[in-house]
Amino acid sequence: MPISTKIIDEIEKLPIKREEQELMKDLLSLEDGHGYKINKAYTDDIESYLKNHLNDEEGL
Amino acid sequence: MGIFIDHVEFENYRQYGTGKLSFNKKNKKMLYAVIAKNGTGKTTLLNAITWCLYNKEYQIDDKSKALPLINTAVFQKANHNDEITVSVKLLIVDDDEKKNIEFTRIQTFKIVKTHAGNKKAISNDNNFIVTFTGEHENTEPQYNSDAQPWVKQYFDEDIRNFYFFDGEQLKEFFGESKSKAIKDSIYNIAQITLLEKCIKRIKDIRKDLAKEIAKDYPSLSSIEEEINKKKERIEFEKGVLRDCENELAELVPKREAIESELKHYEPIKALKVKQAEYLGRLNKLDDEATKFKKDKADFVRRYVVLLNMYPSIKKTYDLIVEKEKKGELPPDIDKDLVLRLLEKEEATCPICNGKINENARSHLKALLNKITVSSITANELSRTKGPLEACLEETGKFEEKLTIFNKRENELERDIKHEKDLLQEVNAKLLTYGNASETFDVAAKERESQNLQSQINQLYIRQGGAGTRYRDFVEDLAALNKKWKDAFSKQKGLETKKREINLLDDLENHYSLVMNNIINEILQEISFTTQRIFDEMIWKKNTFGKVSINGDYEVEVHNKNNVLMTASLSATEKMALAYAFTLAVHRASGKNCPLVIDSPLGRVSDENRGNMARSLLEISTITTKQLIMLFTPDEYSEEVKVVYDNKVNVQELKLSMDETHVEGV
């Protein structure tokens, strides 16, 4: 089920980069059982999603 | 905007049979008054909803003694081996999410023949289905365990009283066990639980990563070991706290239930105390009366002799006195001595030792002649006079003593009668409670309650100790983590790992911050809304002060001088507090769910009904909250009608003539 607007608002209030805010939202969705497509591969694993995030960051 | 029950659809369900009860929005009226006599289906409507959502009919006390779910008329017409489907469908409109949610429970029955030749319905399958339809999506139906989380999201069973409210069951509304359920449910609805799970996941990933790093670095390894030990201690204390909480959640309501039962038996208890007191006094008086009867019998026995002898004693005494007066009873003179003195020629007086001359001799001779009664008889008579006098004196006291005895006898009879009257009065009062006064052992229940209280106290002590240790260990762990991080950052290389650790630490901190902010925000919002609605509903403006709600979601009311007065609230005030808190919890959940209330004004006194009815209408209008209220015709009194006429949707339910189905669905 969708992440509540209260949580989204609180995350967006945090003084962090937008990418990190999006990461926090994505991780919550993953924890809630939603899968994501990472580099064309579908994952519902937080750890690989995090590694992917770090790789993306490094790439930037 | 909000969430509404659009309709409830029945198929062969109890007296509703097959039909539909609509609550769809009409002219923006958000308040529905369903008026039905007792036994018409008011409570069955609540049961239908809870059966659909939770597979339980909470308003049926003893299911084994209740009729089956199947509508009576349908059951009567059914033949052996027929299959009957019973279902209840609840269509919810979620305006916020722009979707409709249909909750459906279907139970099938097979009709079989019993040994006695009667019909019996055997339950077969029970299925629960959730279907979503909306502007942008039409999802596949979800079944049973997949469907259940949606119920939790909209109408969490743990706090079902906050959606399906029974005005007659107010006492079950507040209490420690309820506050825990409220907290858990709010955490679930507000997705605090999801944040907690996410934080735990990140901690686990970090732990594994730290373990992997520590393998190659001994200095980090020793700190890591300390960290793990500390974490184990923390987990242990958390376990103790959880156990205490669970045990308290079990024991506290148990004790509350006994105390509430005892409260119900308080008049019996008081009467039993009086009964024991009167019985004790009566027994004491009975003992005294028995002893008194014996004393009186002894007294009478003794005086019977005296009284019988009285004429003879009196006669003898009078005779002696008379003889004394006449001088017929001479002084104690020894006739033989006088004779011996006269026989001797030269005798001396035995008193003065003088010589007895002729004159004395003549006097002695005259004396001898004068004495007509022998000195022995005279002595005997004189000796008898004393005891006779005592007997007469004692007999004279009879009247006085008898009066005292009679007086005491009357007093005892009066006291015994008084105690017997009191006892009879108390016994008559006890009889009005029927068998309950005999079968309910107040003393045993009190002992059980005390025993539970002592267990609860022990648990509080254990909880306090574990809480202190837990906080200390958490502080130690924070210091160790810092130590680890400092040591880790000094290591050369390991740049990727460092970034990973930093990211995980940041995520944990950020999620914790979000979680704490939401927890505080929700608590503040609930406190504020409860206070506001309670103030609006209460017409006493100079009595109540602050309404406080603590972190465990326990509600307390203070007076203007900040003195706690929750326990002193009247039934009407408790009702207002319950409504205020319920509506605040709804608001904090982020979902403006409907509220179905059975007997909404049942506990509200006549003069306050109009005010309470008006407050509920205003709240429903201002917050666009759907309120479905199930009234009896008596409860929907003139005061309520005046407020609700033309402003609410009114629907009357009636039982059909053959009492097999509800008309109007």
XYZ file of C-alpha atoms in Angstrom, chain B:
665
model
C -13.530 14.178 1.569
C -13.323 10.970 3.471
C -14.239 7.335 3.586
C -17.887 6.245 3.544
C -19.900 3.106 3.838
C -21.938 3.265 0.640
C -24.052 0.240 1.388
C -24.238 -3.087 3.156
C -25.563 -5.934 1.041
C -26.942 -9.099 2.590
C -27.613 -12.530 1.199
C -29.599 -14.882 3.431
C -28.024 -13.196 6.464
C -30.031 -13.487 9.695
C -33.190 -11.318 9.791
C -31.847 -9.072 7.020
C -32.319 -11.951 4.569
C -31.396 -10.729 1.094
C -31.313 -6.996 0.453
C -29.317 -3.820 0.670
C -29.087 -1.056 3.230
C -27.823 2.121 1.589
C -25.925 4.921 3.259
C -24.897 6.713 0.083
C -24.460 10.454 0.367
C -27.681 12.353 -0.021
C -27.667 16.158 -0.088
C -24.284 16.164 1.650
C -25.906 14.877 4.852
C -23.241 12.860 6.623
C -25.259 11.678 9.578
C -27.577 8.677 9.374
C -30.117 7.810 12.007
C -31.333 4.238 11.770
C -34.296 3.820 14.091
C -35.307 0.333 15.093
C -37.023 -1.233 18.065
C -34.997 -3.630 20.176
C -34.892 -7.012 18.446
C -35.492 -5.549 15.000
C -31.941 -5.747 13.725
C -30.103 -2.746 15.102
C -27.348 -4.759 16.744
C -27.522 -7.363 13.953
C -26.403 -4.649 11.536
C -23.254 -4.127 13.654
C -22.802 -7.893 13.773
C -23.166 -8.134 9.997
C -20.392 -5.582 9.501
C -18.005 -7.174 12.011
C -18.783 -10.634 10.625
C -17.955 -9.410 7.125
C -14.679 -7.784 8.177
C -13.455 -10.021 11.020
C -15.536 -13.197 10.728
C -16.818 -12.500 14.251
C -20.155 -11.265 15.540
C -18.984 -9.379 18.596
C -22.437 -8.500 19.900
C -23.480 -12.123 20.372
C -22.614 -13.193 23.920
C -22.799 -16.947 23.515
C -22.536 -18.132 19.928
C -23.395 -21.712 20.867
C -26.833 -20.540 21.966
C -27.433 -18.219 19.006
C -29.414 -19.008 15.860
C -27.353 -19.909 12.753
C -26.345 -17.178 10.305
C -28.897 -18.342 7.755
C -32.114 -16.376 7.540
C -34.819 -18.360 9.380
C -37.301 -18.367 6.483
C -34.627 -19.582 4.041
C -33.546 -22.288 6.470
C -37.143 -23.448 6.962
C -37.731 -23.748 3.206
C -34.436 -25.563 2.576
C -34.373 -29.298 1.831
C -31.800 -31.852 2.895
C -28.546 -31.654 0.932
C -29.347 -28.105 -0.221
C -26.435 -25.682 -0.243
C -27.108 -22.197 1.074
C -24.814 -19.224 0.707
C -24.756 -16.490 3.336
C -22.849 -13.354 2.532
C -22.397 -9.776 3.637
C -20.834 -7.219 1.331
C -19.587 -3.854 2.541
C -18.901 -1.233 -0.105
C -16.581 1.515 1.058
C -15.924 4.657 -0.941
C -12.489 6.163 -0.347
C -12.768 9.705 -1.720
C -9.145 10.479 -0.801
C -7.722 7.575 -2.798
C -10.467 7.858 -5.425
C -11.395 4.222 -5.195
C -14.132 1.905 -4.020
C -13.290 -1.044 -1.814
C -15.647 -3.954 -1.592
C -15.224 -6.262 1.405
C -17.174 -9.509 0.997
C -17.489 -12.510 3.288
C -19.158 -15.606 1.945
C -20.036 -18.618 4.039
C -21.639 -21.702 2.510
C -23.752 -24.179 4.440
C -25.018 -27.632 3.649
C -28.365 -28.695 5.058
C -28.222 -32.163 6.611
C -30.622 -34.411 8.481
C -29.911 -35.072 12.161
C -30.497 -38.459 13.873
C -33.702 -37.041 15.306
C -34.865 -36.217 11.765
C -34.431 -32.452 12.110
C -32.605 -30.152 9.729
C -29.184 -28.809 10.572
C -26.896 -26.385 8.728
C -23.271 -27.493 8.524
C -20.765 -24.757 7.667
C -18.565 -25.356 4.669
C -16.291 -22.772 3.079
C -15.714 -19.308 4.481
C -14.054 -16.842 2.135
C -13.111 -13.227 2.437
C -12.568 -11.149 -0.673
C -11.435 -7.565 -1.211
C -11.971 -5.886 -4.567
C -10.855 -2.401 -5.600
C -12.413 -0.367 -8.314
C -11.583 3.213 -9.091
C -11.077 5.895 -11.650
C -7.679 4.595 -12.654
C -7.513 1.031 -11.498
C -9.528 -2.128 -11.365
C -7.444 -4.606 -9.455
C -7.728 -8.344 -9.265
C -9.706 -9.487 -6.226
C -7.607 -10.452 -3.225
C -8.581 -13.444 -1.149
C -8.425 -14.338 2.546
C -4.909 -13.760 3.990
C -4.047 -11.405 1.100
C -7.285 -9.499 1.671
C -6.979 -9.211 5.459
C -4.253 -6.456 5.592
C -6.726 -4.086 3.921
C -9.118 -4.517 6.805
C -6.296 -3.606 9.176
C -5.617 -0.508 7.151
C -9.210 0.728 7.247
C -10.913 -0.922 10.241
C -8.177 -2.497 12.409
C -9.830 -5.252 14.454
C -7.692 -4.446 17.515
C -9.452 -1.099 17.810
C -12.792 -2.088 16.295
C -14.550 -0.192 19.135
C -13.252 2.970 17.525
C -15.181 2.236 14.329
C -18.115 0.249 15.655
C -18.925 1.895 18.900
C -21.381 0.507 21.441
C -22.721 3.310 23.622
C -23.828 0.795 26.229
C -20.308 -0.610 26.661
C -18.558 2.584 27.754
C -16.751 0.974 30.673
C -14.827 -1.203 28.209
C -13.646 1.815 26.285
C -10.855 3.155 28.494
C -8.217 1.066 30.253
C -4.613 -0.037 29.968
C -5.314 -2.948 27.637
C -7.266 -0.667 25.316
C -4.537 1.982 25.301
C -1.970 -0.605 24.166
C -4.281 -1.700 21.345
C -4.789 1.943 20.381
C -1.032 2.559 20.320
C -0.357 -0.571 18.231
C -3.146 0.262 15.850
C -2.149 3.893 15.413
C 1.424 2.751 14.778
C 0.107 0.381 12.153
C -2.259 2.853 10.492
C 0.323 5.663 10.535
C 2.914 3.181 9.169
C 5.185 3.665 12.195
C 5.452 -0.124 12.175
C 6.765 0.048 8.610
C 9.370 2.632 9.663
C 10.377 0.398 12.589
C 10.770 -2.571 10.227
C 12.829 -0.510 7.820
C 15.114 0.745 10.613
C 15.614 -2.828 11.818
C 16.454 -3.977 8.288
C 19.080 -1.232 7.912
C 20.558 -2.081 11.319
C 20.841 -5.744 10.289
C 22.572 -4.853 7.024
C 24.954 -2.572 8.896
C 25.651 -5.264 11.483
C 26.577 -7.767 8.755
C 28.764 -5.202 7.036
C 30.554 -4.286 10.287
C 31.124 -7.972 10.960
C 32.625 -8.418 7.498
C 34.946 -5.410 7.995
C 35.958 -6.504 11.510
C 37.267 -9.842 10.163
C 40.347 -8.131 8.732
C 40.829 -5.496 11.435
C 41.488 -6.753 15.019
C 41.117 -3.293 16.640
C 37.617 -3.008 15.180
C 36.911 -6.622 15.987
C 37.241 -6.122 19.778
C 34.910 -3.085 19.705
C 32.543 -5.025 17.464
C 32.514 -7.816 20.038
C 31.632 -5.330 22.807
C 28.918 -3.840 20.606
C 27.395 -7.245 19.985
C 27.443 -8.093 23.683
C 25.763 -4.790 24.478
C 23.176 -5.433 21.786
C 22.466 -8.840 23.281
C 21.925 -7.215 26.689
C 19.650 -4.637 25.098
C 17.663 -7.352 23.334
C 17.395 -9.265 26.619
C 16.062 -6.219 28.475
C 13.717 -5.505 25.581
C 12.447 -9.064 25.939
C 11.872 -8.521 29.664
C 10.016 -5.299 28.913
C 7.930 -7.044 26.254
C 7.130 -9.932 28.610
C 6.132 -7.491 31.342
C 3.979 -5.585 28.888
C 2.300 -8.771 27.644
C 1.712 -10.075 31.168
C 0.367 -6.697 32.228
C -1.867 -6.626 29.161
C -3.304 -9.920 30.375
C -3.436 -9.282 34.133
C -4.594 -5.667 34.199
C -7.832 -6.247 32.247
C -8.420 -9.431 34.266
C -8.207 -7.409 37.480
C -10.232 -4.594 35.953
C -12.934 -7.134 35.059
C -13.001 -8.508 38.635
C -13.056 -5.003 40.084
C -15.868 -4.041 37.765
C -17.711 -7.235 38.767
C -17.081 -6.423 42.421
C -18.380 -2.922 41.855
C -21.577 -4.470 40.551
C -21.724 -6.570 43.726
C -20.860 -3.682 46.026
C -24.435 -3.350 47.341
C -24.475 -7.106 48.030
C -21.103 -6.836 49.720
C -22.320 -3.991 51.936
C -25.511 -5.879 52.741
C -23.545 -9.026 53.564
C -21.339 -7.054 55.955
C -24.478 -5.759 57.663
C -25.988 -9.237 57.685
C -22.893 -10.635 59.428
C -22.907 -7.727 61.893
C -26.599 -8.247 62.804
C -26.161 -12.005 63.037
C -23.186 -11.553 65.371
C -25.121 -9.206 67.628
C -28.167 -11.497 67.559
C -26.086 -14.533 68.540
C -24.560 -12.576 71.412
C -28.016 -11.497 72.606
C -29.315 -15.073 72.290
C -26.433 -16.319 74.482
C -27.193 -13.598 76.998
C -30.910 -14.491 76.948
C -30.129 -18.185 77.602
C -27.937 -17.284 80.595
C -30.564 -14.834 81.807
C -33.296 -17.494 81.677
C -31.165 -19.800 83.844
C -30.494 -17.021 86.375
C -34.170 -16.155 86.508
C -35.129 -19.811 86.985
C -32.642 -20.080 89.898
C -34.051 -16.880 91.392
C -37.630 -18.091 91.116
C -36.743 -21.526 92.510
C -35.101 -19.933 95.559
C -37.996 -17.558 96.185
C -40.658 -20.238 95.659
C -39.482 -21.849 98.919
C -39.243 -18.537 100.709
C -42.620 -17.350 99.478
C -44.305 -20.598 100.376
C -42.803 -20.505 103.862
C -43.525 -16.813 104.307
C -46.833 -17.141 106.250
C -45.314 -19.653 108.724
C -42.083 -17.686 109.104
C -43.994 -14.478 109.656
C -46.284 -16.114 112.204
C -43.380 -17.625 114.151
C -41.441 -14.399 114.052
C -44.438 -12.385 115.240
C -44.966 -14.892 118.059
C -41.378 -14.562 119.243
C -41.569 -10.766 119.060
C -44.842 -10.817 121.000
C -43.413 -13.102 123.684
C -40.381 -10.891 123.939
C -42.654 -7.893 124.398
C -44.606 -9.690 127.120
C -41.398 -10.705 128.794
C -42.242 -14.301 128.310
C -38.933 -14.888 126.868
C -36.575 -14.179 129.756
C -32.944 -13.465 129.426
C -30.709 -16.381 129.300
C -31.115 -17.844 132.799
C -29.820 -21.243 133.726
C -32.558 -22.822 135.832
C -30.276 -25.658 136.931
C -27.635 -23.169 138.089
C -30.238 -21.279 140.117
C -31.367 -24.592 141.682
C -27.759 -25.546 142.510
C -27.189 -22.116 144.141
C -30.303 -22.537 146.286
C -29.251 -26.075 147.378
C -25.876 -24.851 148.789
C -25.812 -23.178 152.246
C -23.027 -20.797 151.520
C -22.998 -20.307 147.830
C -21.298 -17.423 146.014
C -22.679 -15.534 143.018
C -21.021 -16.801 139.758
C -21.132 -13.267 138.361
C -19.985 -10.951 141.186
C -18.499 -13.641 143.430
C -20.416 -12.105 146.417
C -22.039 -14.193 149.071
C -25.663 -15.133 148.401
C -27.592 -13.877 151.382
C -31.168 -14.522 152.389
C -32.513 -11.666 150.320
C -30.764 -12.988 147.290
C -31.942 -16.483 148.044
C -35.608 -15.220 148.283
C -35.174 -13.386 144.973
C -33.803 -16.516 143.308
C -36.734 -18.568 144.565
C -39.221 -15.952 143.197
C -37.396 -15.985 139.906
C -37.642 -19.751 139.672
C -41.360 -19.518 140.102
C -41.714 -16.772 137.522
C -39.986 -18.656 134.782
C -42.652 -20.685 132.993
C -40.700 -21.621 129.900
C -37.576 -23.594 130.122
C -34.381 -21.752 129.340
C -33.550 -24.247 126.482
C -36.772 -23.430 124.634
C -36.184 -19.754 125.273
C -32.718 -20.009 123.816
C -34.015 -21.944 120.825
C -36.637 -19.300 120.122
C -34.091 -16.478 120.405
C -31.714 -18.312 118.031
C -34.504 -18.874 115.522
C -35.494 -15.209 115.519
C -32.325 -14.081 113.632
C -32.644 -16.463 110.648
C -36.393 -15.791 110.528
C -35.669 -12.093 110.429
C -33.166 -12.706 107.526
C -35.764 -14.799 105.660
C -38.341 -12.065 106.048
C -35.884 -9.442 104.913
C -34.936 -11.525 101.823
C -38.589 -12.132 101.017
C -39.120 -8.391 101.215
C -36.545 -7.907 98.468
C -38.426 -10.254 96.105
C -40.530 -7.543 94.479
C -37.519 -5.325 93.864
C -35.435 -8.168 92.426
C -38.315 -9.401 90.320
C -38.735 -5.913 88.851
C -35.037 -5.856 87.925
C -35.299 -9.285 86.301
C -38.439 -8.327 84.399
C -36.880 -5.092 83.223
C -33.801 -6.899 81.874
C -36.026 -9.539 80.283
C -37.977 -6.821 78.449
C -34.758 -5.135 77.386
C -33.389 -8.386 75.988
C -36.624 -9.162 74.161
C -36.665 -5.657 72.666
C -32.998 -5.864 71.577
C -33.481 -9.297 70.036
C -36.557 -8.127 68.165
C -34.688 -5.059 66.911
C -31.784 -7.141 65.592
C -34.192 -9.652 64.054
C -36.033 -6.824 62.260
C -32.759 -5.433 60.906
C -31.693 -8.906 59.782
C -35.020 -9.506 58.105
C -34.755 -6.185 56.300
C -31.246 -6.956 55.049
C -32.264 -10.495 54.023
C -35.200 -9.091 52.071
C -32.880 -6.687 50.247
C -30.459 -9.515 49.478
C -33.327 -11.571 48.076
C -33.914 -8.891 45.431
C -30.512 -9.820 43.934
C -31.737 -13.388 43.468
C -29.253 -16.217 43.438
C -26.365 -13.875 42.731
C -26.105 -12.938 46.398
C -25.658 -16.610 47.277
C -23.446 -17.754 44.402
C -21.089 -14.774 44.094
C -18.291 -15.097 46.609
C -17.245 -11.482 47.157
C -14.408 -12.395 49.568
C -12.898 -14.912 47.113
C -13.114 -12.399 44.267
C -11.479 -9.743 46.445
C -8.642 -12.133 47.280
C -8.223 -12.890 43.571
C -8.138 -9.184 42.774
C -5.566 -8.519 45.535
C -3.466 -11.402 44.291
C -3.571 -10.025 40.756
C -2.710 -6.547 42.046
C 0.342 -7.900 43.828
C 1.452 -9.693 40.612
C 0.876 -6.446 38.700
C 2.970 -4.492 41.233
C 5.795 -7.030 40.901
C 5.644 -6.655 37.134
C 5.812 -2.861 37.407
C 8.922 -3.178 39.611
C 10.476 -5.624 37.108
C 9.528 -3.341 34.240
C 11.069 -0.318 36.008
C 14.385 -2.146 36.581
C 14.553 -3.450 33.019
C 13.683 0.020 31.679
C 16.556 1.650 33.583
C 19.049 -1.012 32.475
C 17.762 -0.756 28.896
C 18.327 3.011 28.812
C 21.837 2.639 30.296
C 22.793 -0.027 27.745
C 21.458 2.083 24.874
C 23.719 4.938 26.035
C 26.683 2.550 26.290
C 25.947 1.262 22.798
C 25.881 4.768 21.341
C 29.308 5.416 22.899
C 30.649 2.111 21.536
C 29.292 2.833 18.060
C 31.040 6.191 18.111
C 34.235 4.492 19.253
C 33.912 1.963 16.400
C 33.237 4.652 13.845
C 36.233 6.736 15.019
C 38.490 3.685 14.797
C 37.003 2.737 11.420
C 37.498 6.196 9.911
C 41.181 6.095 10.918
C 41.695 2.924 8.841
C 43.272 3.595 5.462
C 41.480 2.490 2.297
C 38.108 0.841 2.615
C 36.498 3.816 0.893
C 33.505 1.886 -0.483
C 32.831 0.256 2.873
C 33.098 3.619 4.595
C 30.523 5.074 2.221
C 28.237 2.127 2.795
C 28.511 2.421 6.587
C 27.948 6.173 6.449
C 24.924 5.778 4.226
C 23.424 3.128 6.498
C 24.050 5.268 9.597
C 22.502 8.280 7.899
C 19.485 6.269 6.817
C 18.972 4.894 10.322
C 19.194 8.382 11.826
C 16.884 9.901 9.246
C 14.248 7.193 9.557
C 14.409 7.474 13.375
C 13.957 11.221 13.118
C 10.975 10.835 10.772
C 9.479 8.181 13.053
C 9.865 10.240 16.248
C 8.482 13.344 14.550
C 5.410 11.444 13.390
C 4.886 9.793 16.806
C 5.043 13.191 18.542
C 2.911 14.847 15.908
C 0.214 12.160 16.167
C 0.172 12.333 19.962
C -0.079 16.118 19.908
C -2.789 15.988 17.285
C -4.805 13.407 19.236
C -4.437 15.387 22.477
C -5.420 18.637 20.780
C -8.413 17.170 18.922
C -9.663 15.248 21.983
C -9.493 18.429 24.058
C -11.242 20.504 21.389
C -14.102 18.062 20.775
C -14.538 17.340 24.499
C -14.751 21.087 25.209
C -17.322 21.483 22.437
C -19.443 18.616 23.685
C -19.360 19.470 27.371
C -21.831 22.099 28.459
C -20.208 22.594 31.889
C -17.750 25.330 30.996
C -16.227 25.993 34.408
C -15.406 22.480 35.597
C -12.992 20.826 33.204
C -9.405 21.788 32.564
C -6.814 19.889 30.579
C -7.426 16.576 28.816
C -4.076 14.797 28.702
C -2.960 11.796 26.677
C 0.374 10.188 27.486
C 2.772 8.268 25.232
C 0.885 5.060 26.026
C -2.375 6.617 24.832
C -4.026 6.728 28.239
C -6.596 9.527 28.489
C -7.015 11.582 31.664
C -9.204 14.587 32.465
C -8.224 17.297 34.976
C -10.360 19.988 36.547
C -9.663 23.705 36.366
C -7.258 23.358 39.324
C -5.364 20.631 37.464
C -6.623 17.888 39.792
C -7.220 14.514 38.131
C -10.953 13.787 37.862
C -11.328 11.075 35.183
C -12.870 8.658 37.683
C -15.437 11.257 38.761
C -16.897 11.813 35.294
C -20.610 11.135 34.880
C -21.782 8.585 32.271
C -22.647 11.452 29.908
C -19.224 13.067 30.375
C -17.489 9.719 29.831
C -19.512 9.353 26.648
C -18.349 12.792 25.477
C -14.732 11.878 26.295
C -15.056 8.577 24.426
C -16.492 10.336 21.348
C -13.813 13.035 21.492
C -11.004 10.483 21.775
C -12.503 8.243 19.059
C -12.828 11.106 16.618
C -9.285 12.259 17.477
C -7.909 8.771 16.800
C -9.782 8.715 13.466
C -8.278 12.062 12.529
C -4.748 11.032 13.533
C -4.994 7.823 11.534
C -4.986 9.959 8.411
C -8.133 8.199 7.198
C -11.481 9.868 7.782
C -13.267 6.562 8.352
C -16.968 6.244 9.158
C -18.155 5.665 12.692
C -21.080 3.330 13.381
C -22.602 3.822 16.825
C -25.119 1.546 18.512
C -27.136 3.379 21.220
C -25.330 6.702 20.622
C -27.223 8.524 23.352
C -28.239 5.534 25.473
C -26.148 6.604 28.459
C -26.869 10.300 28.072
C -29.426 11.797 30.442
C -32.517 13.466 28.925
C -31.484 17.094 29.461
C -28.102 16.522 27.787
C -29.361 14.478 24.833
C -30.122 17.507 22.699
C -26.654 18.992 23.318
C -24.839 15.746 22.556
C -26.962 15.135 19.428
C -26.177 18.684 18.219
C -22.414 18.225 18.852
C -22.342 14.988 16.859
C -24.206 16.623 13.970
C -21.785 19.580 13.946
C -18.728 17.301 14.037
C -20.107 15.181 11.243
C -20.825 18.262 9.100
C -17.573 20.120 9.794
C -15.282 17.116 9.387
C -17.380 15.482 6.635
C -17.373 12.348 8.707
C -20.006 9.728 8.099
C -21.776 8.848 11.348
C -24.256 5.989 11.281
C -26.256 5.973 14.488
C -28.506 3.123 15.519
C -31.298 4.410 17.765
C -34.204 2.809 19.553
C -37.408 4.860 19.122
C -37.164 5.889 22.827
C -33.594 7.066 22.406
C -34.582 9.081 19.335
C -36.530 11.286 21.703
C -38.198 14.665 21.123
C -34.990 16.495 22.151
C -33.075 14.595 19.443
C -35.807 14.963 16.817
C -35.789 18.760 17.212
C -32.048 18.817 16.441
C -32.032 16.218 13.639
C -35.227 16.945 11.730
C -34.409 17.568 8.047
C -30.698 17.663 8.816
C -29.911 13.962 8.898
C -30.882 10.917 6.849
C -33.458 8.972 8.843
C -34.280 5.372 8.101
C -36.682 3.207 10.057
C -36.344 -0.552 10.234
C -39.286 -2.824 11.050
C -39.636 -6.548 11.378
C -41.996 -8.260 8.945
C -45.265 -9.659 10.317
C -43.868 -13.221 10.358
C -40.706 -11.832 12.056
C -38.440 -13.528 9.492
C -36.958 -10.459 7.840
C -36.326 -6.763 8.296
C -38.491 -4.505 6.178
C -36.899 -1.473 4.572
C -33.785 -3.171 3.159
